[in-house]
PDB file of C-alpha atoms and ligand atoms in Angstrom:
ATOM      1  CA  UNK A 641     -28.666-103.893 -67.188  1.00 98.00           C
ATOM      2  CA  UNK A 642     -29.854-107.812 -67.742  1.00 98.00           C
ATOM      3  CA  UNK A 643     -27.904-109.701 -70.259  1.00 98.00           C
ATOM      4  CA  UNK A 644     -30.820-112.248 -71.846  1.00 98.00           C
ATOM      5  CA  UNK A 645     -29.720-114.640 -74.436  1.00 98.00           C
ATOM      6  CA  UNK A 646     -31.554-114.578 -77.804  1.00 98.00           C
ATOM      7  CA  UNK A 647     -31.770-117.776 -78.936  1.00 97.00           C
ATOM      8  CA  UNK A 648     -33.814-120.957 -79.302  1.00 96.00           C
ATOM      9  CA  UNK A 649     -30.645-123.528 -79.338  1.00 96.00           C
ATOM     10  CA  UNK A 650     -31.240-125.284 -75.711  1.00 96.00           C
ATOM     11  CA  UNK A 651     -27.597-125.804 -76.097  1.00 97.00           C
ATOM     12  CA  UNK A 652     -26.508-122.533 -76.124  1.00 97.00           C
ATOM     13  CA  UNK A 653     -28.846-121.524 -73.231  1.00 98.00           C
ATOM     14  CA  UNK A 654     -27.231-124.388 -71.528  1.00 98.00           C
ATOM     15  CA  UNK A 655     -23.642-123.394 -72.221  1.00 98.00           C
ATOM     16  CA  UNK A 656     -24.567-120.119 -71.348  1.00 98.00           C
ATOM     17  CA  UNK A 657     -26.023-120.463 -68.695  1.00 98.00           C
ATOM     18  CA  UNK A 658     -23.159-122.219 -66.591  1.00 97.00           C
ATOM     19  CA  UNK A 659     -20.912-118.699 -66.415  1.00 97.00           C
ATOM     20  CA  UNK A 660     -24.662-116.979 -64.186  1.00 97.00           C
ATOM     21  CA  UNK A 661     -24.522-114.116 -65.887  1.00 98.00           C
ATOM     22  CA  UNK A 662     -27.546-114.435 -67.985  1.00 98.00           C
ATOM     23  CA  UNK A 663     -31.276-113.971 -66.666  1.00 98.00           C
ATOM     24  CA  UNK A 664     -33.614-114.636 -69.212  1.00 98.00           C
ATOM     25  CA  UNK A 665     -33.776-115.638 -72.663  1.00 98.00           C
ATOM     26  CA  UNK A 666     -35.938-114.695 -75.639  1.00 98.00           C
ATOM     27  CA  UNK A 667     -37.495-116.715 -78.754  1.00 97.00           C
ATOM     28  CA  UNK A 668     -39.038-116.336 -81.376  1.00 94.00           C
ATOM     29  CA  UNK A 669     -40.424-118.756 -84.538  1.00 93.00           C
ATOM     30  CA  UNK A 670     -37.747-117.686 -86.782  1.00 94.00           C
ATOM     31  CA  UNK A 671     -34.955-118.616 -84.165  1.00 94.00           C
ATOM     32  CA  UNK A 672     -37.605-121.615 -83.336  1.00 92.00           C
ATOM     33  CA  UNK A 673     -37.334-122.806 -86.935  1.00 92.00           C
ATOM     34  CA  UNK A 674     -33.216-122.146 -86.789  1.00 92.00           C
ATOM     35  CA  UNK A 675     -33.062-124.454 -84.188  1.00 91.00           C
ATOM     36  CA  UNK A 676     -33.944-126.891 -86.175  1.00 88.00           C
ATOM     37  CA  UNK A 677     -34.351-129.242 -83.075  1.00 87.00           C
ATOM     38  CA  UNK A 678     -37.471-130.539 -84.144  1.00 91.00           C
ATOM     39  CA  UNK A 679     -39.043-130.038 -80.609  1.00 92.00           C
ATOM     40  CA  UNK A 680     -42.694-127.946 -79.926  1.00 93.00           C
ATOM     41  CA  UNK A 681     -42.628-124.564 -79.555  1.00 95.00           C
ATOM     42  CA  UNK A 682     -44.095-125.237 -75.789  1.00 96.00           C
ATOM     43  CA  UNK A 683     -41.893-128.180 -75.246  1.00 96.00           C
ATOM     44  CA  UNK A 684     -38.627-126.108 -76.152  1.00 95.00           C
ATOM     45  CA  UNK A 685     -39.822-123.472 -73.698  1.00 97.00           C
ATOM     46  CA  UNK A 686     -40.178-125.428 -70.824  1.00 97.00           C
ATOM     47  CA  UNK A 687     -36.575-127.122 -71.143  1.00 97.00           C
ATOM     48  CA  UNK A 688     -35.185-123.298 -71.689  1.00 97.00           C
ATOM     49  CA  UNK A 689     -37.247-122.430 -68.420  1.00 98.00           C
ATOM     50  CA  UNK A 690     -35.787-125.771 -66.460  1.00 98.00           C
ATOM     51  CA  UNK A 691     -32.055-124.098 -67.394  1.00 98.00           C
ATOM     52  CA  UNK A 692     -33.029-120.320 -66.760  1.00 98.00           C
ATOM     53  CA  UNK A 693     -35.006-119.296 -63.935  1.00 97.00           C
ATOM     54  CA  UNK A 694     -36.054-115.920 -65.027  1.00 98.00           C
ATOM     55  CA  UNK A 695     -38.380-114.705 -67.728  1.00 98.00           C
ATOM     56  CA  UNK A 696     -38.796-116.542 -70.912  1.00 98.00           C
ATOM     57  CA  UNK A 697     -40.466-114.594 -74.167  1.00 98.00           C
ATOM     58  CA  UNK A 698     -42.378-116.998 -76.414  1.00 97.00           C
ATOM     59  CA  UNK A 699     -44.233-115.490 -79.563  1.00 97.00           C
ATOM     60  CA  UNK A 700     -47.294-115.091 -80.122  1.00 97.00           C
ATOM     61  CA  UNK A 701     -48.479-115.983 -84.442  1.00 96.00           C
ATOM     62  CA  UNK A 702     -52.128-115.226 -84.113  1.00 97.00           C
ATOM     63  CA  UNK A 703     -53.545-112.542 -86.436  1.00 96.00           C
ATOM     64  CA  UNK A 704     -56.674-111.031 -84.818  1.00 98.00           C
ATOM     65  CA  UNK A 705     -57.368-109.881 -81.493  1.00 98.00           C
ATOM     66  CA  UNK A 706     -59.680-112.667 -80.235  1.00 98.00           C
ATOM     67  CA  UNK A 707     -56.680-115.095 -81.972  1.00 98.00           C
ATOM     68  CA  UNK A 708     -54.219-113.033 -79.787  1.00 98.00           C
ATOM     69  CA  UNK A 709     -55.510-113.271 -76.697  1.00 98.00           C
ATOM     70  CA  UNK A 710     -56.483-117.187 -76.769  1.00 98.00           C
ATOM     71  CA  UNK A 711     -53.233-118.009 -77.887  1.00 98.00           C
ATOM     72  CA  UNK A 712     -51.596-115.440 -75.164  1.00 98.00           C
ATOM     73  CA  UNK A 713     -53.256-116.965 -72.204  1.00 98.00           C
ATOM     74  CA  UNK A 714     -52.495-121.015 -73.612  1.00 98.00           C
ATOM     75  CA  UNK A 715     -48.504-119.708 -73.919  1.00 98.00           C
ATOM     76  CA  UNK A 716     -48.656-117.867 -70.254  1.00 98.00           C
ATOM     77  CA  UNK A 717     -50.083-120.913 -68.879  1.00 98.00           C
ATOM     78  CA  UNK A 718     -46.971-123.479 -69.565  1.00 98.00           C
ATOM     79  CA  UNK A 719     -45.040-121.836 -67.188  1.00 98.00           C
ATOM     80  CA  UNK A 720     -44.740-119.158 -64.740  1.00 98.00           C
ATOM     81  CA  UNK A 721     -41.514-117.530 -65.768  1.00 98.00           C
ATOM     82  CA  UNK A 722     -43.106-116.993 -69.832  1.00 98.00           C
ATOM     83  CA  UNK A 723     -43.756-113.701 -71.399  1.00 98.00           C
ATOM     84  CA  UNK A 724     -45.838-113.513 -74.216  1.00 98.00           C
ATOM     85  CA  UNK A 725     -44.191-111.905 -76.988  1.00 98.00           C
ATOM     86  CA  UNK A 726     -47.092-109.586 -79.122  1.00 98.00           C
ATOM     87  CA  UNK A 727     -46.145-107.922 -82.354  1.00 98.00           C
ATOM     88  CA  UNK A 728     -47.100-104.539 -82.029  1.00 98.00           C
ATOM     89  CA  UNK A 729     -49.710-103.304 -84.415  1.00 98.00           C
ATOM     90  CA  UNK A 730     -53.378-102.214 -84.318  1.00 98.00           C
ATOM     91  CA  UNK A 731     -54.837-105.837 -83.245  1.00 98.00           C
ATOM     92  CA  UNK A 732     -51.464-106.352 -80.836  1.00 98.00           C
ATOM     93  CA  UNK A 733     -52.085-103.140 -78.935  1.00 98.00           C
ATOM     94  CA  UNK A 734     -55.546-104.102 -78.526  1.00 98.00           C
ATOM     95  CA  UNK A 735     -54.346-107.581 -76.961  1.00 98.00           C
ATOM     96  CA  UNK A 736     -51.693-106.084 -75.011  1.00 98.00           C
ATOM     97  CA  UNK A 737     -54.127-104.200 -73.058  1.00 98.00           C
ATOM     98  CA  UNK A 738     -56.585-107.351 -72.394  1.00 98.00           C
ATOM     99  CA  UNK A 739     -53.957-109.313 -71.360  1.00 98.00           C
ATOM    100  CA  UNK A 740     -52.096-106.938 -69.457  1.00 98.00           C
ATOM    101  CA  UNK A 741     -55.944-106.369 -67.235  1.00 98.00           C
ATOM    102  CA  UNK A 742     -55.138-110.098 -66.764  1.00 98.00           C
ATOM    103  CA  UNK A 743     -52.005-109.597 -65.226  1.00 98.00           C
ATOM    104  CA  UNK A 744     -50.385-111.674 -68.262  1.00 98.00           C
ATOM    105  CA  UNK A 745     -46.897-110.085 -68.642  1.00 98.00           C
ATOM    106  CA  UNK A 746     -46.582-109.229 -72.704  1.00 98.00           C
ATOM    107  CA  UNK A 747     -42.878-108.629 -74.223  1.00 98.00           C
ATOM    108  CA  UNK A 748     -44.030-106.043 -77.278  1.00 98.00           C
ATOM    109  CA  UNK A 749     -41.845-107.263 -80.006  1.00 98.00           C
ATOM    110  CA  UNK A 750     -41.303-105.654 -83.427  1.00 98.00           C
ATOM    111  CA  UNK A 751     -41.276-102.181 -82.271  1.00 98.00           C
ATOM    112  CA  UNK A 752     -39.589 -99.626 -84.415  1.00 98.00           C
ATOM    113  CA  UNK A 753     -40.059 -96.312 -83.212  1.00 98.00           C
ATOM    114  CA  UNK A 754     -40.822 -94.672 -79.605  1.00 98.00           C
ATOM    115  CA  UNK A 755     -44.630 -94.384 -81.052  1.00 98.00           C
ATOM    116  CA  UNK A 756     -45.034 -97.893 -80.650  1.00 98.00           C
ATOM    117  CA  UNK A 757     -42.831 -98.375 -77.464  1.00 98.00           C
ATOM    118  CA  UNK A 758     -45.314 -95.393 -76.124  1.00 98.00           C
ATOM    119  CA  UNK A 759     -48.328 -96.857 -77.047  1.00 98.00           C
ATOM    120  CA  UNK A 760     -47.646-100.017 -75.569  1.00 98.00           C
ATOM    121  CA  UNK A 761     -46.342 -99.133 -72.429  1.00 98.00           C
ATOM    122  CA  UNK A 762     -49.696 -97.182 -71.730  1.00 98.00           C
ATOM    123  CA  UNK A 763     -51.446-100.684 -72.893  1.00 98.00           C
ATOM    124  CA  UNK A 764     -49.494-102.039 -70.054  1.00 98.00           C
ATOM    125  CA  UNK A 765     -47.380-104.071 -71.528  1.00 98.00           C
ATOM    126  CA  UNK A 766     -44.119-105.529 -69.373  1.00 98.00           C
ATOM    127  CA  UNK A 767     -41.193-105.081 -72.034  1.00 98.00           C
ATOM    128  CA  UNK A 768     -40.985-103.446 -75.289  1.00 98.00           C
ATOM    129  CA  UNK A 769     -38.429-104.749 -77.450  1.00 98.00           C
ATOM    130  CA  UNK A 770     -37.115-102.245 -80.016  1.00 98.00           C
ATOM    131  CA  UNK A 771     -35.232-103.871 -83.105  1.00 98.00           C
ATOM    132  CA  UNK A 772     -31.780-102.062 -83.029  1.00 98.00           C
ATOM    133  CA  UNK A 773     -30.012-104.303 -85.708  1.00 98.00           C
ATOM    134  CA  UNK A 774     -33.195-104.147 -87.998  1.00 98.00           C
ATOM    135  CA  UNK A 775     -33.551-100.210 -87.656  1.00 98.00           C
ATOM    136  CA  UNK A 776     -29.916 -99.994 -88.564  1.00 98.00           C
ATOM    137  CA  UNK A 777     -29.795-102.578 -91.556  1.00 98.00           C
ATOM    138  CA  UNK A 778     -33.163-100.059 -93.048  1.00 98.00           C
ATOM    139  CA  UNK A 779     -30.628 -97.394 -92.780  1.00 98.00           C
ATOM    140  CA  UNK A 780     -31.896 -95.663 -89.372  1.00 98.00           C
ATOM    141  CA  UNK A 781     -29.973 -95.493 -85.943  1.00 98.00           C
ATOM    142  CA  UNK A 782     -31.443 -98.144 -83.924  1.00 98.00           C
ATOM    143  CA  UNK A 783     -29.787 -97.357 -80.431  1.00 98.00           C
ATOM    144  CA  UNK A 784     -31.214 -93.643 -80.809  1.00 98.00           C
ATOM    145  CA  UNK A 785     -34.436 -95.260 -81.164  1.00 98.00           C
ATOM    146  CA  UNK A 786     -33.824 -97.026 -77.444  1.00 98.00           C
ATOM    147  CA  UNK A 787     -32.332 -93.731 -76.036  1.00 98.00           C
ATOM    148  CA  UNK A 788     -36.014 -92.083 -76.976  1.00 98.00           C
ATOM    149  CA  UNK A 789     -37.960 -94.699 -75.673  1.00 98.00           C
ATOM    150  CA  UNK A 790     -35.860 -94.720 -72.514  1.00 98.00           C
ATOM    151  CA  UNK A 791     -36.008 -90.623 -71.890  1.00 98.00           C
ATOM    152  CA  UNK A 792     -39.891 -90.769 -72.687  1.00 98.00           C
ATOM    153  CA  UNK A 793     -40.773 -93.909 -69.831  1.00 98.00           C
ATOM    154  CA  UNK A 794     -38.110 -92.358 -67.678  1.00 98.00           C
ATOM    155  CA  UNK A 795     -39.423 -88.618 -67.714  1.00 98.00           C
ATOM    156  CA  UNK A 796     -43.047 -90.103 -67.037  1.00 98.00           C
ATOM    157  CA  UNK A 797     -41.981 -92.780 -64.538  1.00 98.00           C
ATOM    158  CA  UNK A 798     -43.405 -95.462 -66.866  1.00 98.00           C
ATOM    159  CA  UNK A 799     -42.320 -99.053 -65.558  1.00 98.00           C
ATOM    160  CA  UNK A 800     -42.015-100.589 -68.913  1.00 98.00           C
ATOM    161  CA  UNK A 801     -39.026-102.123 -68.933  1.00 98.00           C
ATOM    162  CA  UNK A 802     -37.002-101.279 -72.649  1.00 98.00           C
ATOM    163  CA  UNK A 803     -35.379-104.597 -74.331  1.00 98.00           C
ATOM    164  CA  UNK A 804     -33.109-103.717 -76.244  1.00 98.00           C
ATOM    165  CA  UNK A 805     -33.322-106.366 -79.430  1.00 98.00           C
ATOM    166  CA  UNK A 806     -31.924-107.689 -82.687  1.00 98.00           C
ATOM    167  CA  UNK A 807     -28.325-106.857 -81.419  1.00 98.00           C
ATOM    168  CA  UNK A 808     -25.727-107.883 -83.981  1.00 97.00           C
ATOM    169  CA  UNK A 809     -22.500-107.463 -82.783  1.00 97.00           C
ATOM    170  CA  UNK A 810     -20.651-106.851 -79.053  1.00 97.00           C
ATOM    171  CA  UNK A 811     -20.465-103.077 -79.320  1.00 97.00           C
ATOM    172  CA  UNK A 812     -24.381-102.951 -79.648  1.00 98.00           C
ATOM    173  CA  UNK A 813     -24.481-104.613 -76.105  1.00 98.00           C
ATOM    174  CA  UNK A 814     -22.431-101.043 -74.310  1.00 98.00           C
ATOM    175  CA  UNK A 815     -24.257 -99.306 -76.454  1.00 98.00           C
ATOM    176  CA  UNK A 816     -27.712-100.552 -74.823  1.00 98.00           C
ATOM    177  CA  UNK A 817     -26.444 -99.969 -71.662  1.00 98.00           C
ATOM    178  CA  UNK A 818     -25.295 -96.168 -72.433  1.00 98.00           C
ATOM    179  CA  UNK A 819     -28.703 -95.788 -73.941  1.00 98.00           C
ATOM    180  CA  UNK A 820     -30.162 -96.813 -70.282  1.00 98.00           C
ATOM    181  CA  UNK A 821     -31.991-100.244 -71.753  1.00 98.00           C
ATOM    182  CA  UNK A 822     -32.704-102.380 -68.697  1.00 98.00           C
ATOM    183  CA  UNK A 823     -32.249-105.354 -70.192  1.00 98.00           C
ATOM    184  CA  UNK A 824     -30.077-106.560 -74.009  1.00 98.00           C
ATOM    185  CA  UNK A 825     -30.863-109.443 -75.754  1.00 98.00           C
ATOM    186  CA  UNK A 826     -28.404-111.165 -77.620  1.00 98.00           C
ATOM    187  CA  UNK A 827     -27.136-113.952 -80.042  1.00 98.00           C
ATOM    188  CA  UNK A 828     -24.973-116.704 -78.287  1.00 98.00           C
ATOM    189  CA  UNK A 829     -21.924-115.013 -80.621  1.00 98.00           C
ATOM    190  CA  UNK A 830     -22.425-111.994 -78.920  1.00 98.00           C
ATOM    191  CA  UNK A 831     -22.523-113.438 -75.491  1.00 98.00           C
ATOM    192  CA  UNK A 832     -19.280-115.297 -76.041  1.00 97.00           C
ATOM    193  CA  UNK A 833     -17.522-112.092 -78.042  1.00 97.00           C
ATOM    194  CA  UNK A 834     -18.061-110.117 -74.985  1.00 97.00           C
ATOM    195  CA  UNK A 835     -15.215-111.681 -72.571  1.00 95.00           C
ATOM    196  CA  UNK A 836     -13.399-112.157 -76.053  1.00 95.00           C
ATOM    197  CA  UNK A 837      -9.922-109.950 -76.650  1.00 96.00           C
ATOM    198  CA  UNK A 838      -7.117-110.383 -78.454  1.00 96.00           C
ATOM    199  CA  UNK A 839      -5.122-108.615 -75.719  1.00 98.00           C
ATOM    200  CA  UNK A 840      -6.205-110.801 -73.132  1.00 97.00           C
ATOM    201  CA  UNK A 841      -5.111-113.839 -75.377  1.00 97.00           C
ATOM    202  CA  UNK A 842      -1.398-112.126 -76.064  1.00 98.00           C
ATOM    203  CA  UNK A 843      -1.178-111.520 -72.502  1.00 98.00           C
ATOM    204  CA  UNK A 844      -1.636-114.893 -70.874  1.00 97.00           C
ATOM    205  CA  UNK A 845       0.318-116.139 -73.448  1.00 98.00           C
ATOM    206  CA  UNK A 846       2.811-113.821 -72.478  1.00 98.00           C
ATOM    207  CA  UNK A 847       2.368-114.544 -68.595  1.00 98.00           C
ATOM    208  CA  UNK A 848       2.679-118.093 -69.460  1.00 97.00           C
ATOM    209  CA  UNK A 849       6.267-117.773 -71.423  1.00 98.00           C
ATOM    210  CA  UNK A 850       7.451-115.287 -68.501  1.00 98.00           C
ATOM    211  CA  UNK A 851       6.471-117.624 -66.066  1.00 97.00           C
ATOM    212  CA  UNK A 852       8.107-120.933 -67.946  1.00 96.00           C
ATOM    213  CA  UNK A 853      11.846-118.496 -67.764  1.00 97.00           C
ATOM    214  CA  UNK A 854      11.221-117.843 -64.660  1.00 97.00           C
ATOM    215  CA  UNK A 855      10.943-121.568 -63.435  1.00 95.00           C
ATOM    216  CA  UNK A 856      13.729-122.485 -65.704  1.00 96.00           C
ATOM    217  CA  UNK A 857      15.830-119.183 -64.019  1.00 95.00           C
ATOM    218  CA  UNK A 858      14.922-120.968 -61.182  1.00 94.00           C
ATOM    219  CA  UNK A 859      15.947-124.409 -61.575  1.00 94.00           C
ATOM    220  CA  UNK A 860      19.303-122.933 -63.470  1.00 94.00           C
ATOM    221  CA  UNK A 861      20.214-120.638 -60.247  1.00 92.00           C
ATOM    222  CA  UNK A 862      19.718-123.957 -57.850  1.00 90.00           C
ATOM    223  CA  UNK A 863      22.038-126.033 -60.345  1.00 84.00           C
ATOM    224  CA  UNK A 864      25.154-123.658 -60.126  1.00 73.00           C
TER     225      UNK A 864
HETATM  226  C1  LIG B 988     -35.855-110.747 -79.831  1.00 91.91           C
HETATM  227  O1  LIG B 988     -36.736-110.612 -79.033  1.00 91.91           O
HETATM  228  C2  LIG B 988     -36.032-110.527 -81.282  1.00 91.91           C
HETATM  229  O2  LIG B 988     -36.988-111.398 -81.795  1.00 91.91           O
HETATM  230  C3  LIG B 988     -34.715-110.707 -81.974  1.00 91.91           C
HETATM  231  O3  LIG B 988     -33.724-109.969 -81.254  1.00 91.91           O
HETATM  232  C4  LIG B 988     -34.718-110.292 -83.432  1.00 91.91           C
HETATM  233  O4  LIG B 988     -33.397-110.322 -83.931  1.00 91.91           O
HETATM  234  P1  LIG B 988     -33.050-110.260 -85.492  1.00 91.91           P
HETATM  235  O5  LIG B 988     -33.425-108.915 -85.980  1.00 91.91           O
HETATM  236  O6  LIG B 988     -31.564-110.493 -85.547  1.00 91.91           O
HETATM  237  O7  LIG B 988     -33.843-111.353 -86.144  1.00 91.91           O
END
């Protein structure tokens, strides 16, 4: 499974990036408008895409389908590594599929239930991005949601890749994996909690101590 970074913060991406774990990164205006950075949306894209070389999902905020698809091909054309992110409803499915005949690759984003996934993976759309944290906070199990999706593409040998979204906390990113998403996109706090453990930190501290007695042992032993 992919570990992509969900964020718009350049600086994360680019303290992320230096441990080469992560492989692409997804936005979105909300996380846009977090960053506060007071870059464009296209110019903030193509410094992510000069840090990550693998595939960036920029959003789509177009309404109607003729909207959609203008907008769609202006976003695919900054850079060769972007995926346009489509919200999936009536006018997005009916994008998704124009695009996709283009051979643009489309990230479906907002997608709560395997309907949607289904739909747009027969649209021919690249990634569908189901909303775990969201499904859970509305009182549903989001992860079962990605275990459907994934059983349904896999049974049918659908190449839609599942992106498994809105991740809240480090457990959700296992959890992803278990559910067979290919890829989990996730908040720079995740990223960092997952080599995080209070265990490891008692135990170098420990190895630390044990190795300080042992030097001083050491140095004792050579006095006498
Ligand atoms: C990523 O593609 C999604 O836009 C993002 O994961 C949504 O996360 P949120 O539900 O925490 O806003």
């Amino acid at each position: 499974m992919q570990l992509w970074l969900d964020t718009a913060s350049v600086e994360e991406i680019r303290a992320a990036s230096r441990f080469g774990v992560i492989s692409g990164v997804t936005t979105n205006p909300s996380l846009w408008a977090k960053a506060a950075s007071g870059q464009g949306y296209r110019d903030m894209v193509l410094e992510i895409a000069s840090i990550i070389d693998g595939p960036i999902s920029a959003e789509c905020v177009a309404q109607d389908v003729e909207g959609l698809v203008q907008e769609a091909r202006q976003i695919a054309a900054w850079h060769p590594n972007v995926v346009v992110k489509i919200p999936i409803d009536e006018n997005g499915l009916e994008a998704i599929y124009r695009l996709s005949k283009e051979g643009i690759k489309i990230n479906t984003t907002l997608v709560f239930s395997a309907n949607q996934a289904l739909l747009a993976a027969q649209a021919g759309a690249t990634y569908v991005s189901p909303f775990v944290g969201r499904l859970d906070d509305a009182g549903h199990d989001g992860m079962a949601v990605v275990r459907e999706i994934v059983e349904i593409f896999e049974r049918y040998h659908l190449p839609t890749r599942v992106l498994a979204a809105s991740l809240r906390h480090p457990r959700h990113v296992p959890e992803a994996a278990r559910a067979g998403a290919h890829i989990a996109t996730m908040p720079y706090a995740v990223f960092t909690a997952m080599f995080k453990h209070p265990l490891t930190d008692v135990g170098m501290r420990r190895f630390l101590e044990d190795a300080e007695r042992a030097r001083a042992q050491r140095l004792a032993k050579a006095g006498t």
